[in-house]
PDB file of C-alpha atoms in Angstrom:
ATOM      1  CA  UNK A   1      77.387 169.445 176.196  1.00  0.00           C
ATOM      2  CA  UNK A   2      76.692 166.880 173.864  1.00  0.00           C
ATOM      3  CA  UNK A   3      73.695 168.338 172.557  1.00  0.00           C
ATOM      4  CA  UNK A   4      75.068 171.834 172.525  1.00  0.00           C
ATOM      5  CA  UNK A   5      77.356 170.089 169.898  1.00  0.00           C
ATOM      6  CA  UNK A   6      74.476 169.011 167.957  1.00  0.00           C
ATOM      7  CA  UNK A   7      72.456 171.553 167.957  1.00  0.00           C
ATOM      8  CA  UNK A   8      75.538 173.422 166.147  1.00  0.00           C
ATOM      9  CA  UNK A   9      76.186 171.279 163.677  1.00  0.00           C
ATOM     10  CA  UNK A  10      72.600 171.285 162.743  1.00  0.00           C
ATOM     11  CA  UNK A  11      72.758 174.853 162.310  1.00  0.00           C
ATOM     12  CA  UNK A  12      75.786 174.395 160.040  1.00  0.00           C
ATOM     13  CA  UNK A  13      74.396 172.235 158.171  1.00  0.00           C
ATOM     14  CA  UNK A  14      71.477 174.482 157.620  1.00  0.00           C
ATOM     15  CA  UNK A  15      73.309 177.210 156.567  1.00  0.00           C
ATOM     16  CA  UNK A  16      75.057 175.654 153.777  1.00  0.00           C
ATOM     17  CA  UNK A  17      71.532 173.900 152.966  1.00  0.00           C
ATOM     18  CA  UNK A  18      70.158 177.981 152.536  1.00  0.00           C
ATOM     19  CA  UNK A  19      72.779 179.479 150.738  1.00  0.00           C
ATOM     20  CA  UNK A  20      73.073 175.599 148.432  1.00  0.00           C
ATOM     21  CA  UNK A  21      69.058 175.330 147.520  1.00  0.00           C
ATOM     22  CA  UNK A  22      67.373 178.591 148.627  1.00  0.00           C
ATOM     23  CA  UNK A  23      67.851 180.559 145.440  1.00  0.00           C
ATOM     24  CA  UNK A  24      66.738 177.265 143.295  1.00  0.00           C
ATOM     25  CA  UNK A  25      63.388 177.236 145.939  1.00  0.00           C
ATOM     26  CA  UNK A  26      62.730 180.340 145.460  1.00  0.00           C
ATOM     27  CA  UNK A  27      63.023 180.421 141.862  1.00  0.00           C
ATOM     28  CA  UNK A  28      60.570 176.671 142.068  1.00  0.00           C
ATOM     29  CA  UNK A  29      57.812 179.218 144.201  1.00  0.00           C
ATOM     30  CA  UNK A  30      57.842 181.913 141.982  1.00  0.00           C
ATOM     31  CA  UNK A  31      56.639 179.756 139.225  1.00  0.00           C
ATOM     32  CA  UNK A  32      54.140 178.464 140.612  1.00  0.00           C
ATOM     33  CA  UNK A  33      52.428 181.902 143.281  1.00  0.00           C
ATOM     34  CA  UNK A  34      51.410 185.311 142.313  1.00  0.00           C
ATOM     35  CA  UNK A  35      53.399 187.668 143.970  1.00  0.00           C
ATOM     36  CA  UNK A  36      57.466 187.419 145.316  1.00  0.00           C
ATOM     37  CA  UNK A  37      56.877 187.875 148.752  1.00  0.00           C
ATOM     38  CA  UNK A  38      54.387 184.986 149.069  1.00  0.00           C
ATOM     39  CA  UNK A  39      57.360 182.724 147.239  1.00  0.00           C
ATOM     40  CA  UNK A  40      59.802 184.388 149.757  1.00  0.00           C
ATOM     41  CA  UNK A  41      57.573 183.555 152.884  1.00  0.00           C
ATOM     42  CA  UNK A  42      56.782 179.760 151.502  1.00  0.00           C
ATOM     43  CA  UNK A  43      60.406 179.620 151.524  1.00  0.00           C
ATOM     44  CA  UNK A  44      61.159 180.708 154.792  1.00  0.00           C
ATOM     45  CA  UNK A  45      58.760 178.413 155.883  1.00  0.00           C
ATOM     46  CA  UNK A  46      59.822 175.581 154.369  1.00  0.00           C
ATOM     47  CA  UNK A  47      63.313 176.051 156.238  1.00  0.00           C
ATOM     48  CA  UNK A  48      61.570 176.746 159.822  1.00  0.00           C
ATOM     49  CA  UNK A  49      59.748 173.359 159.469  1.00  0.00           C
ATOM     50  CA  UNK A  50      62.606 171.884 157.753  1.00  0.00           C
ATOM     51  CA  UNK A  51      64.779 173.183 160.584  1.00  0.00           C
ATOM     52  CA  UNK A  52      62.205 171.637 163.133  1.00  0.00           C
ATOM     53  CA  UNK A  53      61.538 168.387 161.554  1.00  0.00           C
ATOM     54  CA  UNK A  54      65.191 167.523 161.315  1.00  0.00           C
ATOM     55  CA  UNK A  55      65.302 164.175 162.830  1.00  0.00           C
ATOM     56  CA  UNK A  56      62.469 162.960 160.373  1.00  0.00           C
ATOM     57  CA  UNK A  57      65.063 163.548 157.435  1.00  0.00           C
ATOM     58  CA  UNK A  58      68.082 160.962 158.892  1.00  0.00           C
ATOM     59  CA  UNK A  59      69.905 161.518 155.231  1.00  0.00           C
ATOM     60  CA  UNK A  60      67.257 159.466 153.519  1.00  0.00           C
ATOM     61  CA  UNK A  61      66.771 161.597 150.880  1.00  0.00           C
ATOM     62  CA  UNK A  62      68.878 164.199 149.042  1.00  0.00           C
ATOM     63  CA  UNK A  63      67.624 167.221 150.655  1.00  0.00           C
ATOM     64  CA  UNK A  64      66.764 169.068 147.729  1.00  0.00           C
ATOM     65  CA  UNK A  65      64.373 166.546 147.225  1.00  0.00           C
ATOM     66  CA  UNK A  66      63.365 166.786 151.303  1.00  0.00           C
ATOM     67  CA  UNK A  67      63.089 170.472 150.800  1.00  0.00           C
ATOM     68  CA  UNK A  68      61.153 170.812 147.912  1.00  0.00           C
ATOM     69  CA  UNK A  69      58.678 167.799 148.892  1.00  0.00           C
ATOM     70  CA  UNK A  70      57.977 170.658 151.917  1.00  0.00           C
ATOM     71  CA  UNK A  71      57.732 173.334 149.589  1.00  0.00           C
ATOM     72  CA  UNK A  72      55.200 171.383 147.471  1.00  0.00           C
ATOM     73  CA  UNK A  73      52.966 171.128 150.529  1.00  0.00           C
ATOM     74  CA  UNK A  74      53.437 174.662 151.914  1.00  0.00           C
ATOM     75  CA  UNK A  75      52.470 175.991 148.190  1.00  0.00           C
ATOM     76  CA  UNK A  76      49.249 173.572 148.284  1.00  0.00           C
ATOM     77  CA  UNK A  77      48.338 174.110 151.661  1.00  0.00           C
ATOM     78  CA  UNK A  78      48.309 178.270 150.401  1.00  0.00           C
ATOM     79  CA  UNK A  79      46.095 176.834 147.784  1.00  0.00           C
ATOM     80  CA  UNK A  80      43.926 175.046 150.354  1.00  0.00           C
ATOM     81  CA  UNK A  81      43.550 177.742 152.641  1.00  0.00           C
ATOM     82  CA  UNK A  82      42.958 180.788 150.001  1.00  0.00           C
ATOM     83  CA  UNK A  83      39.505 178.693 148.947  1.00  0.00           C
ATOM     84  CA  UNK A  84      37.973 179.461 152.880  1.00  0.00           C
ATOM     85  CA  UNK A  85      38.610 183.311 151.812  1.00  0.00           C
ATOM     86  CA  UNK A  86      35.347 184.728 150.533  1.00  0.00           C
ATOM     87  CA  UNK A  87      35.586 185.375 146.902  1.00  0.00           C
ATOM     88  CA  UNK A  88      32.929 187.328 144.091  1.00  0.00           C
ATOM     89  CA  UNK A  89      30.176 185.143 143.248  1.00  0.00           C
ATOM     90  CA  UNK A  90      30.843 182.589 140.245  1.00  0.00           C
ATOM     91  CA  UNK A  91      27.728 184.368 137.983  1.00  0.00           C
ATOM     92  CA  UNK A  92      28.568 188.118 138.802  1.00  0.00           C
ATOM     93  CA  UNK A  93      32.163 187.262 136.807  1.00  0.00           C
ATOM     94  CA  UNK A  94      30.348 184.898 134.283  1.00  0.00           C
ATOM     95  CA  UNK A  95      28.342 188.161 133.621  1.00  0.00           C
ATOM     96  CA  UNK A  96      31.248 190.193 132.164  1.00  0.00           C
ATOM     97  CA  UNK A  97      31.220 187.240 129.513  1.00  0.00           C
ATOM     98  CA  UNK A  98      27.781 185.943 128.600  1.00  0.00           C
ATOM     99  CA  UNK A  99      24.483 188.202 128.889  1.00  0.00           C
ATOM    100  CA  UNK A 100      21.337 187.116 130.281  1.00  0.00           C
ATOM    101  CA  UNK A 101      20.300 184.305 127.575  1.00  0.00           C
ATOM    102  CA  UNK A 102      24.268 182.968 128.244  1.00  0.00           C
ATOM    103  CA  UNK A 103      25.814 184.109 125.146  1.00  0.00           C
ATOM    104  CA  UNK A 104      28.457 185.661 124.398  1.00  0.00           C
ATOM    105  CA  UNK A 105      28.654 189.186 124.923  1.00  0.00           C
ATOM    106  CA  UNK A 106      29.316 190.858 121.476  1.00  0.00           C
ATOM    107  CA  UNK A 107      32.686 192.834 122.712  1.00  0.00           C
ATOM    108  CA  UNK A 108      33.556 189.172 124.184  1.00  0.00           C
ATOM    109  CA  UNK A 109      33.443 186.763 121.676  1.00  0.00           C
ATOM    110  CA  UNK A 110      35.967 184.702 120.730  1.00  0.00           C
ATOM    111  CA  UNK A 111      37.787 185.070 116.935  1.00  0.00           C
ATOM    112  CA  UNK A 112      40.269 182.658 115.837  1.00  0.00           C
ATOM    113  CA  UNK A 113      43.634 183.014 117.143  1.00  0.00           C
ATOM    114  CA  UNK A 114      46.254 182.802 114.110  1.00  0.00           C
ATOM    115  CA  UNK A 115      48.873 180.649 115.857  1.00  0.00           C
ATOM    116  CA  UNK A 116      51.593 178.372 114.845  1.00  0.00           C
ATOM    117  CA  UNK A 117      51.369 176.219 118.412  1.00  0.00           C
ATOM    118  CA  UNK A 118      54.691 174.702 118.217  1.00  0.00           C
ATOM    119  CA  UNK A 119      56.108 178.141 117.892  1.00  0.00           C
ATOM    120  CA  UNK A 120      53.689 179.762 120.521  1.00  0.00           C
ATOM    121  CA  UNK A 121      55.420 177.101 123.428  1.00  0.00           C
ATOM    122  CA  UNK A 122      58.868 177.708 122.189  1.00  0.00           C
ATOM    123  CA  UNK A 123      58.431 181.678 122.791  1.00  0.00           C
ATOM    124  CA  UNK A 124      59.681 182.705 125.954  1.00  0.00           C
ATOM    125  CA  UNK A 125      57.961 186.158 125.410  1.00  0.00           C
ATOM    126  CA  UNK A 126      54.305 184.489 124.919  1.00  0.00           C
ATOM    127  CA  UNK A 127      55.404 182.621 127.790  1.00  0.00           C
ATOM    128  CA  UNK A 128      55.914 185.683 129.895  1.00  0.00           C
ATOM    129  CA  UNK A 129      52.709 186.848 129.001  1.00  0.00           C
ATOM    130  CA  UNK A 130      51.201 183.727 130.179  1.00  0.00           C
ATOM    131  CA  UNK A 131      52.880 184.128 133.347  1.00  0.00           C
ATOM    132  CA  UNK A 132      51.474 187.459 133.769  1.00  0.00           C
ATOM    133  CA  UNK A 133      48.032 186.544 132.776  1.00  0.00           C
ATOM    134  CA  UNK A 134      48.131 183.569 135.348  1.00  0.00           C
ATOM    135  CA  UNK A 135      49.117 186.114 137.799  1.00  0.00           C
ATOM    136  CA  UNK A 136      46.198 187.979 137.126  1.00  0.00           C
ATOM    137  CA  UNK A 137      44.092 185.216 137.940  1.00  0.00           C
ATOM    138  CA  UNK A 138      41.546 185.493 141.209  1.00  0.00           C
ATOM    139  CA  UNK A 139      43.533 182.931 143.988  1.00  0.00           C
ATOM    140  CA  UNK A 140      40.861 180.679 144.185  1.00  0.00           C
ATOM    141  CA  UNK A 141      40.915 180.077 139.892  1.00  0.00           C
ATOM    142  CA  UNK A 142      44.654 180.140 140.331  1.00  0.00           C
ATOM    143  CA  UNK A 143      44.369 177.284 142.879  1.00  0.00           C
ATOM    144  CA  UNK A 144      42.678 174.756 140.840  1.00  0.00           C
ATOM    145  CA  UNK A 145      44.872 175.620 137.680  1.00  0.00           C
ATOM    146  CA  UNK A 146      47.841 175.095 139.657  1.00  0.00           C
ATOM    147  CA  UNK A 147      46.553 171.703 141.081  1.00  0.00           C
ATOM    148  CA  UNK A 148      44.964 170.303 138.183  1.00  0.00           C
ATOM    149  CA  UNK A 149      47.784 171.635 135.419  1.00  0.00           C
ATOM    150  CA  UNK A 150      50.868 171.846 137.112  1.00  0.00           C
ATOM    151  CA  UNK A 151      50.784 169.124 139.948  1.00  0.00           C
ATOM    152  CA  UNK A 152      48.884 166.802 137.649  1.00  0.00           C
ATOM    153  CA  UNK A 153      46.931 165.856 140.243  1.00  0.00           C
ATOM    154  CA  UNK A 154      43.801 163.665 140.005  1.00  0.00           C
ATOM    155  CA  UNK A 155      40.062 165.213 140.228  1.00  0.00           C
ATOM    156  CA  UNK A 156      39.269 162.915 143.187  1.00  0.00           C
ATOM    157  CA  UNK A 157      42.668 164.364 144.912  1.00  0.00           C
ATOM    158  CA  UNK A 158      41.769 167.889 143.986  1.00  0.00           C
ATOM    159  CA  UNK A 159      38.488 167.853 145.193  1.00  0.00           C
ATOM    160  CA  UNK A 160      39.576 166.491 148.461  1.00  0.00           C
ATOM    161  CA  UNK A 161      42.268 168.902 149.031  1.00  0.00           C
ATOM    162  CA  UNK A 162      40.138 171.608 148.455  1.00  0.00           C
ATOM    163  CA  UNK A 163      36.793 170.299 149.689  1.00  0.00           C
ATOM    164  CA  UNK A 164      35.055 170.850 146.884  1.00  0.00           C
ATOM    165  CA  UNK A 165      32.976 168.915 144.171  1.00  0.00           C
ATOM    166  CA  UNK A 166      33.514 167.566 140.930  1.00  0.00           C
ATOM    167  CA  UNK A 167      30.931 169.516 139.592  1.00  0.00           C
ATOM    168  CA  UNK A 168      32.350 172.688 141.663  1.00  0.00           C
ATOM    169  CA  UNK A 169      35.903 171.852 140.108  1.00  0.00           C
ATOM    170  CA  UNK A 170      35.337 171.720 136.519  1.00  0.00           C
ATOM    171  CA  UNK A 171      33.203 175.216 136.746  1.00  0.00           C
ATOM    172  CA  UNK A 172      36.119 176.862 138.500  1.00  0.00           C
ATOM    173  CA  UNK A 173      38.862 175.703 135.518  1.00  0.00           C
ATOM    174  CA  UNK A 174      36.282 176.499 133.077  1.00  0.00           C
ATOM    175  CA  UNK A 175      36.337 180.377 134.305  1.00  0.00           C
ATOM    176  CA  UNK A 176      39.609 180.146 134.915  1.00  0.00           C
ATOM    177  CA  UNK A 177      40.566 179.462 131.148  1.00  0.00           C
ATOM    178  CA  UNK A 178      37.914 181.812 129.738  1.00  0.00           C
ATOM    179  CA  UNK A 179      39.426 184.606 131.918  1.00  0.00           C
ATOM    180  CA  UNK A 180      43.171 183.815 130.922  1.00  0.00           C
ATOM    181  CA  UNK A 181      41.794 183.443 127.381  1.00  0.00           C
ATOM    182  CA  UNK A 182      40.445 186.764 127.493  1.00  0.00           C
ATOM    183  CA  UNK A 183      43.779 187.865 128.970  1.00  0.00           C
ATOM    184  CA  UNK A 184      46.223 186.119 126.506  1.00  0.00           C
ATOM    185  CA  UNK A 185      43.952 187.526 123.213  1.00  0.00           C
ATOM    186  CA  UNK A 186      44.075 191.108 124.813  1.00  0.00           C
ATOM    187  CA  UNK A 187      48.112 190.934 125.235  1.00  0.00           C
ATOM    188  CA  UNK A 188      49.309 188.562 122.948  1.00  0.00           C
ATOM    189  CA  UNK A 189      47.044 187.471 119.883  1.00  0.00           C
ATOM    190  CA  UNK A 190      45.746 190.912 119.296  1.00  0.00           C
ATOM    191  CA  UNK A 191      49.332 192.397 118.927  1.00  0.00           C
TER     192      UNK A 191
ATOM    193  CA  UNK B   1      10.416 167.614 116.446  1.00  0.00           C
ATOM    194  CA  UNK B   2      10.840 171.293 116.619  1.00  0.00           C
ATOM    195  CA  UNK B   3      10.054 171.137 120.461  1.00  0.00           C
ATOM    196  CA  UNK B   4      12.989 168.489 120.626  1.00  0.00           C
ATOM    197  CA  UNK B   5      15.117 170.584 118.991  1.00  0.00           C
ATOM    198  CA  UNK B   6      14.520 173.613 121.596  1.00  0.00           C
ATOM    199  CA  UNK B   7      15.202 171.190 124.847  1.00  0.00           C
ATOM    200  CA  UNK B   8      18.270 170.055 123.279  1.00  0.00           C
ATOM    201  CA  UNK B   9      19.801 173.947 122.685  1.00  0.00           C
ATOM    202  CA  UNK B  10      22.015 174.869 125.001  1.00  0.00           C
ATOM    203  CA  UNK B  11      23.897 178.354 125.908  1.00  0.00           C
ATOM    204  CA  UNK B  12      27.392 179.720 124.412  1.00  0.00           C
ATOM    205  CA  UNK B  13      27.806 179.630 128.566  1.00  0.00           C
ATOM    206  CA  UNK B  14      26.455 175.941 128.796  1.00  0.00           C
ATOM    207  CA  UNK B  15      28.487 175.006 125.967  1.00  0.00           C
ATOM    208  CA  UNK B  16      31.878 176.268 127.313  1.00  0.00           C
ATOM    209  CA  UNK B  17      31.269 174.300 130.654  1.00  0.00           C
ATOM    210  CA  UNK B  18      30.782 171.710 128.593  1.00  0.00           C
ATOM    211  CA  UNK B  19      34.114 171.275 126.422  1.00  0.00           C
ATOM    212  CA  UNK B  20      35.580 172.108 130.192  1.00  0.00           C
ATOM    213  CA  UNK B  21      33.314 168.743 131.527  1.00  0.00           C
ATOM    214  CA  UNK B  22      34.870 166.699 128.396  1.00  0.00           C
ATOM    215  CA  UNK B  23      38.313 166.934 129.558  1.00  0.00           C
ATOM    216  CA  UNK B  24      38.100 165.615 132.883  1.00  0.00           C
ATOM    217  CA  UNK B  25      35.222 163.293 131.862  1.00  0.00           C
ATOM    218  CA  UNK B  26      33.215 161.179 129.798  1.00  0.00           C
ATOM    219  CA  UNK B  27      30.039 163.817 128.707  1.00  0.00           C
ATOM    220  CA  UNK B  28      26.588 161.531 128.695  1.00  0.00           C
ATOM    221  CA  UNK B  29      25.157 161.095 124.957  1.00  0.00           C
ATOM    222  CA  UNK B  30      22.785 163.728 125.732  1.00  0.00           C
ATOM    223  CA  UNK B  31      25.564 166.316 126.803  1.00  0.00           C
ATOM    224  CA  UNK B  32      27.558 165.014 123.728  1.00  0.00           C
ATOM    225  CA  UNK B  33      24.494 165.838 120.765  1.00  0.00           C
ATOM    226  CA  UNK B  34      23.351 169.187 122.938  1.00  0.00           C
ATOM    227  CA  UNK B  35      26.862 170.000 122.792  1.00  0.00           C
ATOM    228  CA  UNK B  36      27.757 168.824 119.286  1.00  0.00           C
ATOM    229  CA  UNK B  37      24.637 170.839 117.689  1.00  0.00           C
ATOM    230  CA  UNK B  38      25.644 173.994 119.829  1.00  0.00           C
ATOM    231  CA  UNK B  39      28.864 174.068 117.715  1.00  0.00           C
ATOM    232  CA  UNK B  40      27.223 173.190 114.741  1.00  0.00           C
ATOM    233  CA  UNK B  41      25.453 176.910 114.736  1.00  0.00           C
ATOM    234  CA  UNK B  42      27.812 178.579 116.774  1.00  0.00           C
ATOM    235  CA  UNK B  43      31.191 180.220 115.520  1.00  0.00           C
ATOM    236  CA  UNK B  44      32.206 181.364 118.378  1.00  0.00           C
ATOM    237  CA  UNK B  45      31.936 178.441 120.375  1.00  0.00           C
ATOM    238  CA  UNK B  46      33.785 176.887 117.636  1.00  0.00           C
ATOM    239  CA  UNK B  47      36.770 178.973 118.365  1.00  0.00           C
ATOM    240  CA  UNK B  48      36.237 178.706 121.957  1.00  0.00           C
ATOM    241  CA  UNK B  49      36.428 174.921 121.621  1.00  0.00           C
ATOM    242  CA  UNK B  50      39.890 175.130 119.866  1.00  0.00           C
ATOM    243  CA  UNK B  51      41.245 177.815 121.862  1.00  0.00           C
ATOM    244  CA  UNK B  52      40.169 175.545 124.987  1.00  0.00           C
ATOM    245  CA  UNK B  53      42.038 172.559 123.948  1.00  0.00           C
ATOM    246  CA  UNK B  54      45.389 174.571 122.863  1.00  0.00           C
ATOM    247  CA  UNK B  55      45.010 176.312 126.663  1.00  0.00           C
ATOM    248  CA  UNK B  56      45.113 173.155 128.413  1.00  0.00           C
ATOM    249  CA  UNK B  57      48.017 172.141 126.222  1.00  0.00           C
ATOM    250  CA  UNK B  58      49.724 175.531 126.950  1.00  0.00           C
ATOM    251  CA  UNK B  59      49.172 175.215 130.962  1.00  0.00           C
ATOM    252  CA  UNK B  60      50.461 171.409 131.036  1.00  0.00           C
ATOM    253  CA  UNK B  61      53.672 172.520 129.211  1.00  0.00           C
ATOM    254  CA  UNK B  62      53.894 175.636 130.880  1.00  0.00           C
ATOM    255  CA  UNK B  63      55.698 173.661 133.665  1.00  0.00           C
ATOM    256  CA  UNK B  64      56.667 170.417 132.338  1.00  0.00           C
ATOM    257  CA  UNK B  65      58.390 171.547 129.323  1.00  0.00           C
ATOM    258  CA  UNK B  66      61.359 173.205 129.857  1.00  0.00           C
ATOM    259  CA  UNK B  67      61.752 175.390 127.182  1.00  0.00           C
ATOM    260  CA  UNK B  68      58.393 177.221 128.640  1.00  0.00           C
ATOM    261  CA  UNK B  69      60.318 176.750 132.558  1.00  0.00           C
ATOM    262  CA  UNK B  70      63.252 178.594 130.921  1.00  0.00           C
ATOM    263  CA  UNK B  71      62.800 181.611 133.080  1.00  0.00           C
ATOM    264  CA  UNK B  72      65.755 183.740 134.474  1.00  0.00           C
ATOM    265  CA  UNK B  73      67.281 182.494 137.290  1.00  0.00           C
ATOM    266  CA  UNK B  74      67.247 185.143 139.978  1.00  0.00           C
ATOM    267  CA  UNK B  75      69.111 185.279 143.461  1.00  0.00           C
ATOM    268  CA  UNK B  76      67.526 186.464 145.743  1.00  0.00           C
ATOM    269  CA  UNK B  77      70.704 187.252 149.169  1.00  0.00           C
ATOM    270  CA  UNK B  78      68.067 189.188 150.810  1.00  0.00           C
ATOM    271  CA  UNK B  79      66.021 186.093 151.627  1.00  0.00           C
ATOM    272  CA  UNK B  80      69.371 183.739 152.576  1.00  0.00           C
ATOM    273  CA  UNK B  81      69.182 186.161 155.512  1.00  0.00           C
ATOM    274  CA  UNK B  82      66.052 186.230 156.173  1.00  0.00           C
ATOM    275  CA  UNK B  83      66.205 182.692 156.518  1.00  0.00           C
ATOM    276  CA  UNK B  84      69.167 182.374 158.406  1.00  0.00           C
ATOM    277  CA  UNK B  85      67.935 184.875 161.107  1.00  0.00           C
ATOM    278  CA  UNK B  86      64.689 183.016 161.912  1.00  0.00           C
ATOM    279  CA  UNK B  87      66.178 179.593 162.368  1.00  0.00           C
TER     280      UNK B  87
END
């Protein structure tokens, strides 16, 4: 009887948790994955092992804190697991860019950008573009952008999470940034 | 001298990794001049180099700085049900 009661009251308190933080979760994912129903599912996840990890959370945090700790880890663990998926070898997409001496292909080189920077990160239309562009990205060059850049993380943490060296790392950003370069001249500076 | 000067030029591709290496580390004194003299001849490396720096800039603020963050707020009801339903 007595946990019959509980077991209600958690689901109560659940509820109002979903329709309280589940919009602001979702909008957190959606920064930070490439497509809405990945965001969606990390978010239903999040709940499920919320939901089943109850007595871990006692009130000791706020739970928007709680939740979005879980979030965090279901978004990196994504991360994690999309680097065991096979993915185009690094030099067949370095050879879009650089021919066979390693420079710059003529149709690829870069011109200067005319930019006013302070302006450019006060835009909210050059930052939809960026958006875009970094949802253009292949996961695994998404991964370490969204690890190194937007979790701040440290290379030694990185590398662990991912299982991959330093060496590895910095080669990933590195084509990373000359493929959202590529994309950000194409849609923004050229225009 | 002139055979020097050969082992120390590098590739536009080299040269990219390079600036990448520079942010997360220290480059050794012979990655420094290899890359340094690179530049020196090589436009657009040059603009590669800036455009390098003002991406990693962009990306840092694109979450931390909340004008950048300052996307629209969506609901999303569809989901709350979802959600509700599976736990």
């Amino acid at each position: 009887m007595e946990d019959q009661k509980v077991a209600s009251e958690k689901s109560i308190l659940f509820r109002t948790w979903v329709e309280e933080y589940s919009d602001m979760m979702y909008n957190w994912a959606m920064q930070r994955l490439s497509s809405k129903e990945l965001a969606e599912d990390l978010v239903q996840d999040t709940f499920v092992a919320a939901f089943n990890s109850f007595e871990k959370f006692e009130g000791k945090s706020n739970p928007k804190t709680w939740l979005i700790a879980i979030l965090k880890n279901k978004i990196t663990d994504h991360y994690r697991n999309s680097f065991k998926k096979p993915v185009v070898s690094g030099s067949e997409f370095m050879d879009v860019f650089f021919d066979e001496n390693g420079s710059w292909k003529a149709n690829q080189r870069p011109s200067g950008w005319n930019t006013d920077e302070g302006h450019l990160l006060d835009n909210p239309e050059f930052s939809e573009v960026l958006g875009q562009c970094m949802k253009h990205l292949p996961e695994h060059y998404a991964a370490t952008l969204h690890l190194r850049f937007l979790e701040e993380k440290k290379t030694a943490d990185i590398c662990q999470e991912l299982n991959i060296t330093e060496s590895n790392l910095w080669q990933k950003i590195h084509r990373a940034k000359i493929q959202l370069r590529k994309c950000l001249e194409e849609y923004w500076f050229k225009k | 001298m002139k055979r020097l000067m050969r082992k120390m030029m590098i590739s536009c591709q080299v040269a990219g990794e390079l600036v990448t290496k520079r942010s997360f580390r220290k480059l050794s004194l012979r990655e420094r001049i290899m890359l340094r003299l690179h530049l020196k001849v090589c436009g657009a490396c040059q603009a590669y180099e800036k455009q390098s720096i003002l991406l990693d800039k962009i990306l840092y603020s694109k979450l931390n700085d909340k004008k950048l963050s300052d996307i629209p707020y969506s609901t999303n009801e569809e989901l709350k049900k979802r959600i509700i339903s599976s736990l």
